[in-house]
Amino acid sequence: MAARRRNRLRACAECDLVVEMPVLRPGERASCPRCQHPLQHRQKTPLQNTAAICVAALIMLLASLPFQFAHFELPGSAGQMAVLDAVGGLMRVDQALLALVVVLTIVVLPAVYLLAVAYLHIGLLLGLPLWKGRVLLRLLRRLEPWMMADVFLVATLVSLIKMSDDADVGMGLSFWAFCAYALLLLKTTIDINYDHLWLKLEGEAQAPFGARPGTSARSQQLQACRSCGQLVYRPGLAGNSCPRCSGHLPALRASSTQVSWALLLTAVMLYIPANTLPIMETTKFGNSIAANIMGGVIIMWEDGSIPVALVIFIASIVVPLFKMLVLGWLCLLAGQRVQMGQLWRYRLYRLIEFVGRWSMVDVFVVAILVAMVQQGTKLSVLPGPAALAFCSVVVVTMLATRAFDPKLIWHADEMKQEVSP
Ligand SMILES: [Zn+2]
Ligand SMILES: [Zn+2]
């Protein structure tokens, strides 16, 4: 095969089909013909665009920290918060683990991500030698699901609507900077062109001689690196590392679902206290109400806040349950000789991967309300024991989903042969 064609071969990271990439014009995108997973996109000036957006996101992140984020006022009581008060408030009420999750997901991990993106893009644009460039580039994809500025923004709106029944609420300067930061962060994750970055950093990926498009990489004893896309010849398909980016190439085995099963069972066990114990204790004019998630939804529904009740019901009850059921079903069928509905199973997998982080809305709502309402006699909000359990359900189900390799959906026959030779 001509060298010209070997550098155009890629295997889809999700379904493992080897595809010969077409030559794309700026603005065009290529997706996998079997599972429709996006494979490559081409921009006119990929490095400049992403560098500009990413630096703007960093500036907006800095601008969102020092000023007032939101405030409320009711006769005889008032309160306000800055973004980091959502962390400080939880620390004050001895919820250090929750505070850690909040600060990591809304500020620290996005800041690390944006700094790494800025460093790599500006370094490549200026032609500078990049210290630890490979390591940082491999890290970026891993960070993406754990950045939740957009979820925090939705939680802020939910909290303000919740409070607007009793108090006058408003947003401060930092809120608008945070909106811009969340949108620019999202735009950075959409625009970042990993294929182009690896090309600039390590040169072109060359598929091994004899690799051919149209069949799975696995059937040709090949494996695609999840970090850089390089196709690697792996006779015996034992564990190995990628020669181009040094990323780990885990062996694909049906038994790999054991990690997903273990995490899934942990999530199921945590789901029980998360839904039965109170998630938040609110005291209004001497009346204390400790409500669990469903209780909170019913109270909001009866108060007439139907859209907020629906958001919390879907994000906190429906989504985690749906995720656990779907993942359990996918794990059950992985390694079985079931080829029916492969595309639908894969779409369900992508859906639970996408919606997983949105369940954090309720955790952020608790953090925001605790920060806004300084503990006083008229109004006080405290997190209940379910808050940490619920946060753990979200994190553990996300880990369980990521531990599941979607290639298992497409390799039903080969997996079965390996499990029972
Ligand atoms: Zn595919
Ligand atoms: Zn690689």
XYZ file of C-alpha atoms and ligand atoms in Angstrom:
423
model
C 0.000 0.000 0.000
C 1.302 3.418 -0.891
C 2.648 5.525 1.967
C 0.230 8.232 0.843
C -2.717 6.022 1.763
C -1.320 4.527 4.963
C -1.373 7.936 6.611
C -5.083 8.292 5.858
C -6.161 5.107 7.672
C -7.842 5.516 11.054
C -9.869 3.169 13.212
C -13.037 4.563 14.782
C -12.372 4.887 18.517
C -15.921 3.754 19.317
C -16.740 0.876 16.928
C -13.225 -0.063 15.722
C -14.022 0.107 11.986
C -10.928 0.973 9.909
C -11.747 3.930 7.660
C -9.779 5.654 4.926
C -10.122 9.344 5.706
C -11.077 11.604 2.802
C -9.148 14.826 2.202
C -11.249 17.418 4.020
C -11.707 21.049 3.037
C -11.893 23.715 5.778
C -15.245 23.521 7.543
C -15.846 19.868 6.607
C -16.249 17.000 9.055
C -15.810 13.252 8.637
C -17.726 10.731 10.708
C -17.657 6.949 10.978
C -19.891 5.276 8.354
C -20.875 2.549 10.854
C -21.590 4.372 14.145
C -21.569 8.038 13.014
C -18.963 8.936 15.658
C -17.137 12.140 14.564
C -13.641 11.191 13.346
C -12.021 14.359 12.087
C -12.793 17.983 11.361
C -10.828 20.563 9.472
C -10.612 24.264 10.225
C -8.917 27.014 8.256
C -6.652 28.064 11.137
C -7.139 25.430 13.874
C -4.307 26.548 16.163
C -5.062 30.285 16.067
C -8.833 29.841 16.548
C -8.598 27.508 19.528
C -5.772 29.503 21.128
C -7.853 32.715 20.929
C -11.014 31.117 22.345
C -9.085 29.342 25.087
C -7.257 32.509 26.221
C -10.601 34.374 26.241
C -12.067 31.567 28.405
C -9.158 31.896 30.849
C -9.662 35.674 31.120
C -13.399 35.194 31.729
C -12.631 32.535 34.380
C -10.381 35.024 36.192
C -13.027 37.765 35.853
C -15.729 35.499 37.291
C -13.927 34.931 40.600
C -13.525 38.272 42.461
C -16.924 39.967 42.048
C -20.431 39.285 43.292
C -22.020 36.255 41.575
C -25.609 36.347 42.875
C -27.564 37.982 45.674
C -30.954 37.853 47.374
C -32.929 40.141 49.618
C -36.002 39.620 51.754
C -37.369 41.767 54.569
C -34.898 41.554 57.445
C -32.442 39.255 55.668
C -30.093 39.474 52.718
C -27.217 37.492 51.302
C -24.780 37.338 48.418
C -22.084 35.060 47.090
C -18.998 35.002 44.905
C -18.286 31.853 42.851
C -15.795 30.424 45.354
C -18.285 30.926 48.222
C -20.005 27.793 46.849
C -16.851 26.011 48.046
C -16.347 28.051 51.233
C -19.982 27.575 52.281
C -19.631 23.787 52.123
C -16.340 23.935 54.058
C -18.086 25.961 56.778
C -20.695 23.238 57.270
C -18.032 20.462 57.363
C -18.668 19.076 53.871
C -15.029 19.108 52.744
C -15.442 16.275 50.203
C -18.384 17.985 48.502
C -16.442 21.260 48.526
C -13.514 19.475 46.843
C -15.742 18.058 44.085
C -17.300 21.495 43.472
C -13.985 23.379 43.293
C -12.406 20.707 41.064
C -15.260 20.534 38.567
C -16.038 24.232 38.176
C -12.632 25.918 38.584
C -9.515 23.755 39.035
C -9.867 21.108 36.292
C -11.166 23.613 33.687
C -8.270 25.957 34.594
C -5.719 23.116 34.175
C -7.375 22.167 30.874
C -7.414 25.732 29.521
C -3.824 26.421 30.603
C -2.668 23.185 28.925
C -4.605 24.005 25.735
C -3.166 27.540 25.687
C 0.385 26.248 26.336
C 0.206 23.626 23.565
C -1.410 25.885 20.966
C 0.746 28.955 21.582
C 3.870 26.761 21.823
C 3.091 25.113 18.466
C 2.231 28.455 16.847
C 5.556 29.958 17.951
C 7.478 26.771 17.168
C 8.750 26.432 20.756
C 9.954 23.105 22.183
C 7.070 21.773 24.289
C 8.051 20.327 27.647
C 5.753 17.354 28.491
C 3.681 18.158 25.363
C 2.662 14.497 24.823
C 1.628 14.010 28.447
C -0.489 17.177 28.449
C -2.149 16.343 25.153
C -3.051 12.856 26.422
C -4.413 14.413 29.630
C -6.797 16.814 27.861
C -9.306 14.194 26.667
C -9.424 12.672 30.146
C -10.287 16.018 31.724
C -13.154 16.904 29.379
C -16.011 14.974 31.053
C -15.108 16.328 34.504
C -15.424 20.026 33.663
C -18.880 21.193 34.724
C -19.067 24.988 34.445
C -22.172 24.683 32.229
C -23.900 22.398 34.757
C -23.063 24.888 37.529
C -24.676 27.663 35.483
C -27.916 25.684 35.131
C -27.788 24.952 38.888
C -27.448 28.703 39.551
C -30.582 29.436 37.526
C -32.444 26.624 39.332
C -31.330 28.018 42.737
C -32.334 31.582 41.868
C -35.763 30.501 40.572
C -36.180 28.418 43.750
C -35.396 31.444 45.932
C -37.393 33.949 43.881
C -40.649 32.767 45.529
C -39.568 34.206 48.896
C -36.942 36.808 48.031
C -35.763 39.324 45.463
C -32.876 37.702 43.619
C -30.361 39.071 41.148
C -27.089 38.342 39.404
C -23.811 40.217 39.841
C -20.941 41.037 37.494
C -19.239 37.686 38.058
C -22.348 35.819 36.905
C -22.059 37.302 33.408
C -18.312 36.631 33.305
C -19.039 33.044 34.404
C -21.624 32.677 31.576
C -18.986 33.801 29.056
C -16.394 31.466 30.651
C -18.764 28.448 30.518
C -19.651 29.101 26.858
C -16.028 29.701 25.785
C -14.913 26.564 27.650
C -17.577 24.567 25.801
C -16.481 26.112 22.490
C -12.836 25.169 23.253
C -13.793 21.506 23.821
C -15.809 21.482 20.566
C -13.126 23.221 18.467
C -9.995 21.504 19.743
C -8.529 19.409 16.921
C -6.630 16.493 18.476
C -5.712 14.985 15.115
C -4.065 18.238 14.030
C -2.288 18.688 17.379
C -0.777 15.167 17.204
C 0.210 15.820 13.580
C 2.064 18.987 14.633
C 3.602 17.350 17.697
C 4.571 13.887 16.443
C 4.228 13.972 12.649
C 1.841 11.878 10.557
C 0.354 8.637 11.837
C 1.309 5.740 9.565
C -0.883 2.657 9.704
C 1.044 -0.655 9.591
C 1.598 -2.252 6.157
C -1.329 -4.412 5.089
C -3.951 -2.488 7.093
C -7.141 -2.211 5.070
C -10.332 -0.170 5.475
C -13.825 -1.653 5.718
C -13.282 -4.205 8.503
C -12.606 -3.866 12.211
C -9.063 -3.152 13.410
C -9.335 -6.088 15.790
C -9.959 -8.589 12.974
C -6.613 -7.435 11.450
C -4.797 -7.713 14.805
C -4.618 -3.927 14.951
C -5.582 -1.502 17.664
C -6.153 2.243 17.465
C -4.616 4.418 20.169
C -7.401 6.313 21.938
C -5.123 9.317 22.498
C -3.479 9.955 19.129
C -5.369 7.677 16.706
C -2.250 5.735 15.589
C -3.049 2.208 14.351
C -0.722 -0.291 16.020
C -0.087 -3.903 14.967
C -0.616 -6.064 18.032
C -0.422 -9.815 17.416
C -2.139 -11.564 20.308
C -3.690 -8.211 21.292
C -1.811 -8.135 24.592
C -1.510 -4.897 26.607
C 1.016 -2.475 25.149
C 1.808 1.188 24.704
C 1.480 3.390 21.628
C 4.792 3.984 19.769
C 3.637 7.454 18.678
C 2.347 9.023 21.917
C 3.363 6.448 24.614
C -0.306 6.192 25.634
C -1.441 2.912 27.203
C -3.221 0.506 24.827
C -5.404 -1.635 27.092
C -6.215 -5.139 25.892
C -9.856 -5.424 24.818
C -11.465 -8.243 26.767
C -15.046 -9.129 27.641
C -13.839 -9.398 31.239
C -13.119 -5.653 31.218
C -16.824 -5.195 32.015
C -15.991 -6.426 35.527
C -14.754 -2.923 36.427
C -18.018 -1.446 35.133
C -20.025 -4.055 37.085
C -18.149 -3.305 40.322
C -18.661 0.444 39.941
C -22.282 -0.048 38.913
C -23.050 -2.107 42.038
C -21.362 0.574 44.174
C -23.588 3.196 42.527
C -26.732 1.097 43.138
C -25.830 0.798 46.827
C -25.179 4.556 47.100
C -28.395 5.329 45.215
C -30.468 4.064 48.183
C -29.189 6.528 50.860
C -28.976 9.238 48.167
C -32.725 9.012 47.642
C -34.032 8.154 51.083
C -31.983 10.463 53.352
C -32.547 14.254 53.328
C -30.439 16.119 50.756
C -31.100 19.582 52.200
C -32.445 21.020 55.433
C -34.158 24.389 55.047
C -35.241 26.545 57.967
C -37.667 29.366 57.183
C -38.830 31.599 60.046
C -38.247 28.853 62.614
C -39.844 26.047 60.513
C -37.371 23.328 59.562
C -37.958 21.065 56.576
C -35.533 18.224 55.835
C -36.475 16.891 52.404
C -35.031 14.054 50.341
C -34.712 14.501 46.563
C -38.253 13.318 45.744
C -39.675 15.301 48.697
C -37.962 18.443 47.371
C -39.434 17.838 43.905
C -42.953 17.447 45.386
C -42.579 20.638 47.491
C -41.454 22.624 44.428
C -44.285 21.155 42.320
C -46.873 22.102 44.960
C -45.353 25.611 45.226
C -45.959 26.019 41.500
C -42.269 25.864 40.439
C -43.103 23.156 37.896
C -40.168 23.716 35.457
C -37.610 23.607 38.321
C -39.323 20.524 39.804
C -39.073 18.836 36.386
C -35.370 19.753 35.962
C -34.511 18.283 39.389
C -36.731 15.220 38.846
C -35.142 14.422 35.467
C -31.527 15.255 36.450
C -31.556 13.650 39.914
C -33.969 10.723 39.703
C -34.578 9.733 36.073
C -31.046 10.195 34.674
C -29.091 8.184 37.326
C -31.655 5.355 37.248
C -31.690 5.317 33.434
C -27.877 5.302 33.354
C -27.596 2.376 35.746
C -30.236 0.310 33.908
C -28.727 0.980 30.464
C -25.160 0.300 31.598
C -26.218 -2.930 33.345
C -27.945 -4.047 30.140
C -24.919 -3.129 27.987
C -22.579 -5.024 30.332
C -24.885 -8.062 30.281
C -24.858 -8.173 26.481
C -21.107 -7.440 26.119
C -19.346 -10.652 25.165
C -22.621 -12.349 24.226
C -23.272 -13.381 20.641
C -25.874 -10.650 20.166
C -25.521 -8.533 17.057
C -29.091 -7.254 17.013
C -29.576 -3.557 17.691
C -25.838 -2.761 17.834
C -26.353 0.790 16.581
C -29.156 1.411 19.094
C -27.111 0.029 21.966
C -24.216 2.234 20.926
C -26.511 5.292 20.731
C -27.794 4.538 24.246
C -24.189 4.306 25.438
C -23.400 7.711 23.924
C -26.556 9.133 25.507
C -25.703 7.960 29.041
C -22.133 9.213 28.554
C -23.505 12.624 27.532
C -26.202 13.067 30.206
C -24.203 11.674 33.147
C -22.611 14.924 34.322
C -25.940 16.808 34.272
C -27.040 14.925 37.397
C -24.614 17.149 39.317
C -27.227 19.944 39.093
C -28.731 19.027 42.479
C -25.335 18.906 44.217
C -24.487 22.368 42.847
C -27.923 23.699 43.887
C -27.179 22.623 47.476
C -23.724 24.274 47.305
C -25.154 27.544 45.923
C -28.016 27.761 48.437
C -25.690 27.033 51.370
C -23.347 29.796 50.119
C -26.101 32.343 49.458
C -27.959 31.942 52.715
C -25.619 32.816 55.562
C -26.883 30.835 58.499
C -29.340 33.091 60.353
C -32.469 32.859 62.413
C -34.923 33.667 59.629
C -33.502 31.565 56.862
C -30.897 28.843 56.858
C -29.915 26.034 54.501
C -27.803 23.012 55.435
C -26.739 20.083 53.250
C -28.206 16.752 54.335
C -26.368 13.396 54.472
C -27.758 12.453 51.035
C -25.810 15.243 49.320
C -22.474 13.405 49.516
C -24.100 10.036 48.711
C -25.788 11.545 45.659
C -22.586 13.235 44.490
C -20.862 9.837 44.799
C -23.605 8.189 42.687
C -22.952 10.706 39.905
C -19.153 10.325 40.032
C -19.240 6.505 40.302
C -21.757 6.082 37.448
C -19.595 8.365 35.285
C -16.546 6.208 36.093
C -18.568 3.027 35.360
C -19.653 4.414 31.970
C -16.098 5.388 31.082
C -14.778 1.979 32.161
C -17.089 0.309 29.643
C -15.449 -0.068 26.228
C -18.075 0.575 23.510
C -16.086 -1.666 21.134
C -17.538 -4.599 23.079
C -20.915 -3.766 21.495
C -19.462 -4.292 18.013
C -17.232 -7.271 18.690
C -19.909 -9.708 19.868
C -18.678 -12.710 17.857
C -14.965 -12.317 18.504
C -15.528 -11.738 22.225
C -17.621 -14.911 22.520
C -14.871 -16.968 20.902
C -12.306 -15.606 23.345
C -14.427 -16.158 26.428
C -15.221 -19.787 25.538
C -12.472 -21.047 23.235
Zn -17.490 3.952 14.379
Zn -0.986 7.091 20.602
